[in-house]
PDB file of C-alpha atoms in Angstrom:
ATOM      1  CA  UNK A 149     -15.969 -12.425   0.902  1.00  0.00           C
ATOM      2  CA  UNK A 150     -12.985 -11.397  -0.897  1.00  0.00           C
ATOM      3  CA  UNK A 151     -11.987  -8.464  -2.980  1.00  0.00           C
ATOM      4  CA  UNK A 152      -9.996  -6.436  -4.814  1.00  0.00           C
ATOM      5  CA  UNK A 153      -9.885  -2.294  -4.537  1.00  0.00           C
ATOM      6  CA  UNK A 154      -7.529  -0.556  -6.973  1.00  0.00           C
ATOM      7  CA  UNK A 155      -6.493   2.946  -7.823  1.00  0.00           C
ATOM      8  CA  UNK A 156      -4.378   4.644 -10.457  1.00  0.00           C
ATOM      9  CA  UNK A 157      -2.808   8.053 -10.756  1.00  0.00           C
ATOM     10  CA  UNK A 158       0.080   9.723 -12.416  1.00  0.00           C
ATOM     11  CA  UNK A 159       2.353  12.001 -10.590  1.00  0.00           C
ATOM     12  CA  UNK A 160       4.973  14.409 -11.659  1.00  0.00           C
ATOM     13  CA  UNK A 161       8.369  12.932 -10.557  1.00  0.00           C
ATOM     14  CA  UNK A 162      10.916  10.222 -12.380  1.00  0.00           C
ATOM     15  CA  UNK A 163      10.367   6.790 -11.444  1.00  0.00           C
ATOM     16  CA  UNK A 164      13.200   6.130  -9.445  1.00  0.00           C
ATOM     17  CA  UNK A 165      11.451   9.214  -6.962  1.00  0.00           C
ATOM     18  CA  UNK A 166       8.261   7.514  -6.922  1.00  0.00           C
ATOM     19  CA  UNK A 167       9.696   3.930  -6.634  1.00  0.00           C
ATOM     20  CA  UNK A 168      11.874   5.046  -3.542  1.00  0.00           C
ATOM     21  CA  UNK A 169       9.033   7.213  -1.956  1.00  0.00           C
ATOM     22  CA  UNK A 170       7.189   3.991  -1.701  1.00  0.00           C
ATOM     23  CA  UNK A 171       9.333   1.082  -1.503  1.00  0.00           C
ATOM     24  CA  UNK A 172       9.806   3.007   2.083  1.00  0.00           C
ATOM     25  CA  UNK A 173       6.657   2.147   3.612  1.00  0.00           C
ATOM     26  CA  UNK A 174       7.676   4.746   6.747  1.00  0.00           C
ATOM     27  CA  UNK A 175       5.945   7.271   4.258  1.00  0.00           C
ATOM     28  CA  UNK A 176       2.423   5.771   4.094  1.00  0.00           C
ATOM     29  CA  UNK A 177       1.196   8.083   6.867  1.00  0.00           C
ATOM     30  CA  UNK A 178       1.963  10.947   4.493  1.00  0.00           C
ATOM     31  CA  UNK A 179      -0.831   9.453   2.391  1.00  0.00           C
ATOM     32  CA  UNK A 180      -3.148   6.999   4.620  1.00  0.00           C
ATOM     33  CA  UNK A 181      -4.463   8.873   7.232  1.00  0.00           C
ATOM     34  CA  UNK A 182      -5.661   5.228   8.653  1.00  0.00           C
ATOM     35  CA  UNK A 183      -1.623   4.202   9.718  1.00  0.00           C
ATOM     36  CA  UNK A 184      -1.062   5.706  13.336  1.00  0.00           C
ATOM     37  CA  UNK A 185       2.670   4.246  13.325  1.00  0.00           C
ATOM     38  CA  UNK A 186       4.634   2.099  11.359  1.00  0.00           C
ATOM     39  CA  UNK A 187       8.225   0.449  11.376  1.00  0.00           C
ATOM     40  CA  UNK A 188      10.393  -1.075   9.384  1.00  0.00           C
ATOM     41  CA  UNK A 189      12.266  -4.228  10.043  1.00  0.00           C
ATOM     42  CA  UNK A 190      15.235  -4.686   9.624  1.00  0.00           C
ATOM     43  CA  UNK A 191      16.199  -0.871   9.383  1.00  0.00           C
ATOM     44  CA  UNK A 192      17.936  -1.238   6.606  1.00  0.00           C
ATOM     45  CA  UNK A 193      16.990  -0.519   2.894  1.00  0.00           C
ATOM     46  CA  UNK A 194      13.813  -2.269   1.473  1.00  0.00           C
ATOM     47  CA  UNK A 195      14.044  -5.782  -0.043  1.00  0.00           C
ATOM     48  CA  UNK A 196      12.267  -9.302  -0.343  1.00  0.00           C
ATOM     49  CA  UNK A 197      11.400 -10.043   3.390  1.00  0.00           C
ATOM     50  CA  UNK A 198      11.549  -6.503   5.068  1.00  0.00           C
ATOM     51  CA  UNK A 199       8.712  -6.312   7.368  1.00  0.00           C
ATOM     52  CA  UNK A 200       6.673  -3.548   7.877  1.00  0.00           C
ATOM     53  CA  UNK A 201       5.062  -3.285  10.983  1.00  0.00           C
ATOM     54  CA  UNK A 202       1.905  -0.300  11.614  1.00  0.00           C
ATOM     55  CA  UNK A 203      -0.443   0.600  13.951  1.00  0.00           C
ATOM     56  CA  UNK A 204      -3.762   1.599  12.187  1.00  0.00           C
ATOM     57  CA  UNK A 205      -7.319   2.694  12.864  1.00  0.00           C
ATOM     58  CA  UNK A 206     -10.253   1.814  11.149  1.00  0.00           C
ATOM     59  CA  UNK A 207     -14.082   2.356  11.440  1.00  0.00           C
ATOM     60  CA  UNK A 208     -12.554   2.876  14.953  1.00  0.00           C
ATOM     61  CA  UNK A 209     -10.836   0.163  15.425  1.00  0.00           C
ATOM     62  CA  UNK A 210      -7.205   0.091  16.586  1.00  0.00           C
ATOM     63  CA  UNK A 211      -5.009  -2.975  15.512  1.00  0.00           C
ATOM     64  CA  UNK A 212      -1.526  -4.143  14.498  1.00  0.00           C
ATOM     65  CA  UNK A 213      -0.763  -4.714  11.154  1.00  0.00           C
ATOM     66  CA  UNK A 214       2.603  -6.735   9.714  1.00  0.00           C
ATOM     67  CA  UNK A 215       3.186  -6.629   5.639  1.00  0.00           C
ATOM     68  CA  UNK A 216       6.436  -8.395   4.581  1.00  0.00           C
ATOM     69  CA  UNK A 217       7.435  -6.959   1.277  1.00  0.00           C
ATOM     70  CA  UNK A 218       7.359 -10.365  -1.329  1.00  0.00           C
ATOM     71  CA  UNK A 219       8.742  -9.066  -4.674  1.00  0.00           C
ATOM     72  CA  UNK A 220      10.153  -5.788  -4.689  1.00  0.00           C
ATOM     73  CA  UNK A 221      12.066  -5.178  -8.617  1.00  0.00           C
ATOM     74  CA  UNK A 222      12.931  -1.328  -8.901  1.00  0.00           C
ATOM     75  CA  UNK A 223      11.497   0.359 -10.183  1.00  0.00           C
ATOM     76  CA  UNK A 224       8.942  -1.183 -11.643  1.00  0.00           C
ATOM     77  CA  UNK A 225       6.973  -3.237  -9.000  1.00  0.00           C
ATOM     78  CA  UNK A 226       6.327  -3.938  -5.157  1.00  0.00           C
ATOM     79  CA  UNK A 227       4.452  -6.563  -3.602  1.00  0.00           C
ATOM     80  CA  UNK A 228       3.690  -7.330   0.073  1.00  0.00           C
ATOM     81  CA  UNK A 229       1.271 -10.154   2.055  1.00  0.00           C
ATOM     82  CA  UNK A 230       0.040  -9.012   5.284  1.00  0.00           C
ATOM     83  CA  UNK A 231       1.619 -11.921   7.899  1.00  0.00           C
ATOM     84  CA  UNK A 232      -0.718 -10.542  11.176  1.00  0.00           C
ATOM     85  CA  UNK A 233      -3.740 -12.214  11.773  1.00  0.00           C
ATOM     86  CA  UNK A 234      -6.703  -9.998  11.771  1.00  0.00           C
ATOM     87  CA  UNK A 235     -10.599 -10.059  11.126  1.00  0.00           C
ATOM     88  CA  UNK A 236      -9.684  -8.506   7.766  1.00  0.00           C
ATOM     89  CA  UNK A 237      -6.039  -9.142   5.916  1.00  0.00           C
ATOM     90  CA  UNK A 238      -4.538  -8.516   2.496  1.00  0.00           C
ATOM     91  CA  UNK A 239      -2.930 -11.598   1.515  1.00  0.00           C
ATOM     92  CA  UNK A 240      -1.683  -9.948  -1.862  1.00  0.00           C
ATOM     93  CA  UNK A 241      -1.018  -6.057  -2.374  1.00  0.00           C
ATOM     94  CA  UNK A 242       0.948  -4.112  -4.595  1.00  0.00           C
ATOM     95  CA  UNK A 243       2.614  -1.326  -6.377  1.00  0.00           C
ATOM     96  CA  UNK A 244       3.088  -1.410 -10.290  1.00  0.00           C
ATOM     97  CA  UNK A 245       5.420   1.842 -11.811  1.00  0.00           C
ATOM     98  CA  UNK A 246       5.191   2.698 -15.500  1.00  0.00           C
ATOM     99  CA  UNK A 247       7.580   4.939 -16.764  1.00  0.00           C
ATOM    100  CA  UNK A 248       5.894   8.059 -18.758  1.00  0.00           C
ATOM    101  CA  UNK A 249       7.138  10.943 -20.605  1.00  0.00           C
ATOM    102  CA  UNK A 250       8.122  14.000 -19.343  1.00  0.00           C
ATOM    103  CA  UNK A 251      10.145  13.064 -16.284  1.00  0.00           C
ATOM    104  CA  UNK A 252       6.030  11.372 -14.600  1.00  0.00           C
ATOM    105  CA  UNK A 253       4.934   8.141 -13.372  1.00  0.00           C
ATOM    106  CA  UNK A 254       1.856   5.976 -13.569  1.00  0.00           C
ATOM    107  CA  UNK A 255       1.037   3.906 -10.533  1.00  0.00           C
ATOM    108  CA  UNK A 256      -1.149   1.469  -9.911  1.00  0.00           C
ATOM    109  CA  UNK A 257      -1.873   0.863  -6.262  1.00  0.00           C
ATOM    110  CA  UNK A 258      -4.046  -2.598  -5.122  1.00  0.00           C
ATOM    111  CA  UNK A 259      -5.020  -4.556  -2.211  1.00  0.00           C
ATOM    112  CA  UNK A 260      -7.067  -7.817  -1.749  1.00  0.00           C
ATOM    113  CA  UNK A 261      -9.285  -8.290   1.021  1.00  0.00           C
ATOM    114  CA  UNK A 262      -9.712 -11.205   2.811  1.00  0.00           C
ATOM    115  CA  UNK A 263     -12.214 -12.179   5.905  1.00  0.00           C
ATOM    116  CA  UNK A 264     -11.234 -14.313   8.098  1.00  0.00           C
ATOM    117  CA  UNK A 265     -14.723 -15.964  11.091  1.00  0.00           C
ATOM    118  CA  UNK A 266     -16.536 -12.535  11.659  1.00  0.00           C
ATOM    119  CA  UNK A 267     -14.243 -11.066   9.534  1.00  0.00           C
ATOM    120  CA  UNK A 268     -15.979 -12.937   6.339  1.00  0.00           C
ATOM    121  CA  UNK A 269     -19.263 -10.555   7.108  1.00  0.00           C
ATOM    122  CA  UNK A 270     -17.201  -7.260   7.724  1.00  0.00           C
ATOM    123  CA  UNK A 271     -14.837  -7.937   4.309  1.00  0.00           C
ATOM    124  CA  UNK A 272     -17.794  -6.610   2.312  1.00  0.00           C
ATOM    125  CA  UNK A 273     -18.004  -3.098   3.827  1.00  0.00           C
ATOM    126  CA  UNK A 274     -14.226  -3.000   3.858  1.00  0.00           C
ATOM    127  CA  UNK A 275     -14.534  -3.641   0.249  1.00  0.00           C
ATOM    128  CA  UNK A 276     -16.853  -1.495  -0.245  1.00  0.00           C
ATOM    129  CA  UNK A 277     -15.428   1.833   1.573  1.00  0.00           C
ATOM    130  CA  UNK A 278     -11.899   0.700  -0.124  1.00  0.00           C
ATOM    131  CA  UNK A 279     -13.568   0.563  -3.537  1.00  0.00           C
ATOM    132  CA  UNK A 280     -15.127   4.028  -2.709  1.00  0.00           C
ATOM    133  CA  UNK A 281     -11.806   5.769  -1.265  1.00  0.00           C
ATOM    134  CA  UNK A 282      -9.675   4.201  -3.953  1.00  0.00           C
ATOM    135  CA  UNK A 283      -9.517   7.975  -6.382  1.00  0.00           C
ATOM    136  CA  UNK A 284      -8.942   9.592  -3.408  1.00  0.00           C
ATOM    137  CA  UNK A 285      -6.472   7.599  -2.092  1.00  0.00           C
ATOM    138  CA  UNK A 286      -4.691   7.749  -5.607  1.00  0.00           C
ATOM    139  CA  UNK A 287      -5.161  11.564  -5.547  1.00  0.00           C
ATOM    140  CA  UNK A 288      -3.409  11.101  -1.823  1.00  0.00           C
ATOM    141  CA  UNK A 289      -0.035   9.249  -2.706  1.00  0.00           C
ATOM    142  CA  UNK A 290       0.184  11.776  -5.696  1.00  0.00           C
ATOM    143  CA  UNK A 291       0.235  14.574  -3.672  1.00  0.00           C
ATOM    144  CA  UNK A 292       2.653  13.197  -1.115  1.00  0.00           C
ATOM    145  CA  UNK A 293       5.212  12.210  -3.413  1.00  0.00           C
ATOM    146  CA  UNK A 294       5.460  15.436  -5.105  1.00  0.00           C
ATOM    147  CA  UNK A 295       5.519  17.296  -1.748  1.00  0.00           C
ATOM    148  CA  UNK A 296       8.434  15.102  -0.926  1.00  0.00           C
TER     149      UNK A 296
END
């Protein structure tokens, strides 16, 4: 089964502050409890093929993770694939930006969800617990952008 989980929010900074909070995906522990570690590679500034390489735990579960960023165009939009091979991928995830008045930003986070064997039964809860997270996880990148 495959999927799509997506969550919006608006958060009191300019654009370009939102856009370069996340285009550096070091900062996604701030927000996703789930991401133990992560890397970026090369350590240089984010563009079209920077990798992004995390350790992260869910339902329990400890694996590896590699995203490779696929269209990044500040400071509107951000897209990565996952490249690791897991039970459970996101072949296609994103960031949009939407400018807003008063110096704020909309965002709209999303992830697809993929099984892969075993993976095709577990893709289905994943969904589901995404799905069910996604406010809160909106709520989350809010308030770690504007405590950054």
């Amino acid at each position: 089964m495959a999927g799509q989980f997506e969550a919006s929010v608006e958060i009191d900074r300019p654009i370009e502050e939102v856009f370069a909070f996340l285009a550096d995906g070091r900062n996604d522990p701030s927000f996703s409890p789930r991401v133990q570690r992560i890397e970026r590679s090369p350590d240089e500034p984010t563009q079209v093929g920077t990798v992004f390489r995390s350790t992260v735990k869910d339902a329990g579960v400890t694996t590896g993770r590699a995203f490779r960023i696929s269209e990044f165009q500040a400071p509107h939009r951000i897209r990565w694939a996952e490249v690791s091979e897991n039970l459970v991928t996101v072949p296609e995830g994103g960031y949009d930006l939407e400018e807003l008045p008063g110096a704020r930003t909309r965002v709209r986070i999303f992830n697809v969800l993929e099984g892969h064997g075993f993976g095709k039964l577990l893709a289905g809860f994943a969904l589901r617990a995404a799905r069910k997270d996604a406010p809160a996880f909106g709520r989350r990148i809010k308030a770690a952008v504007e405590a950054s």
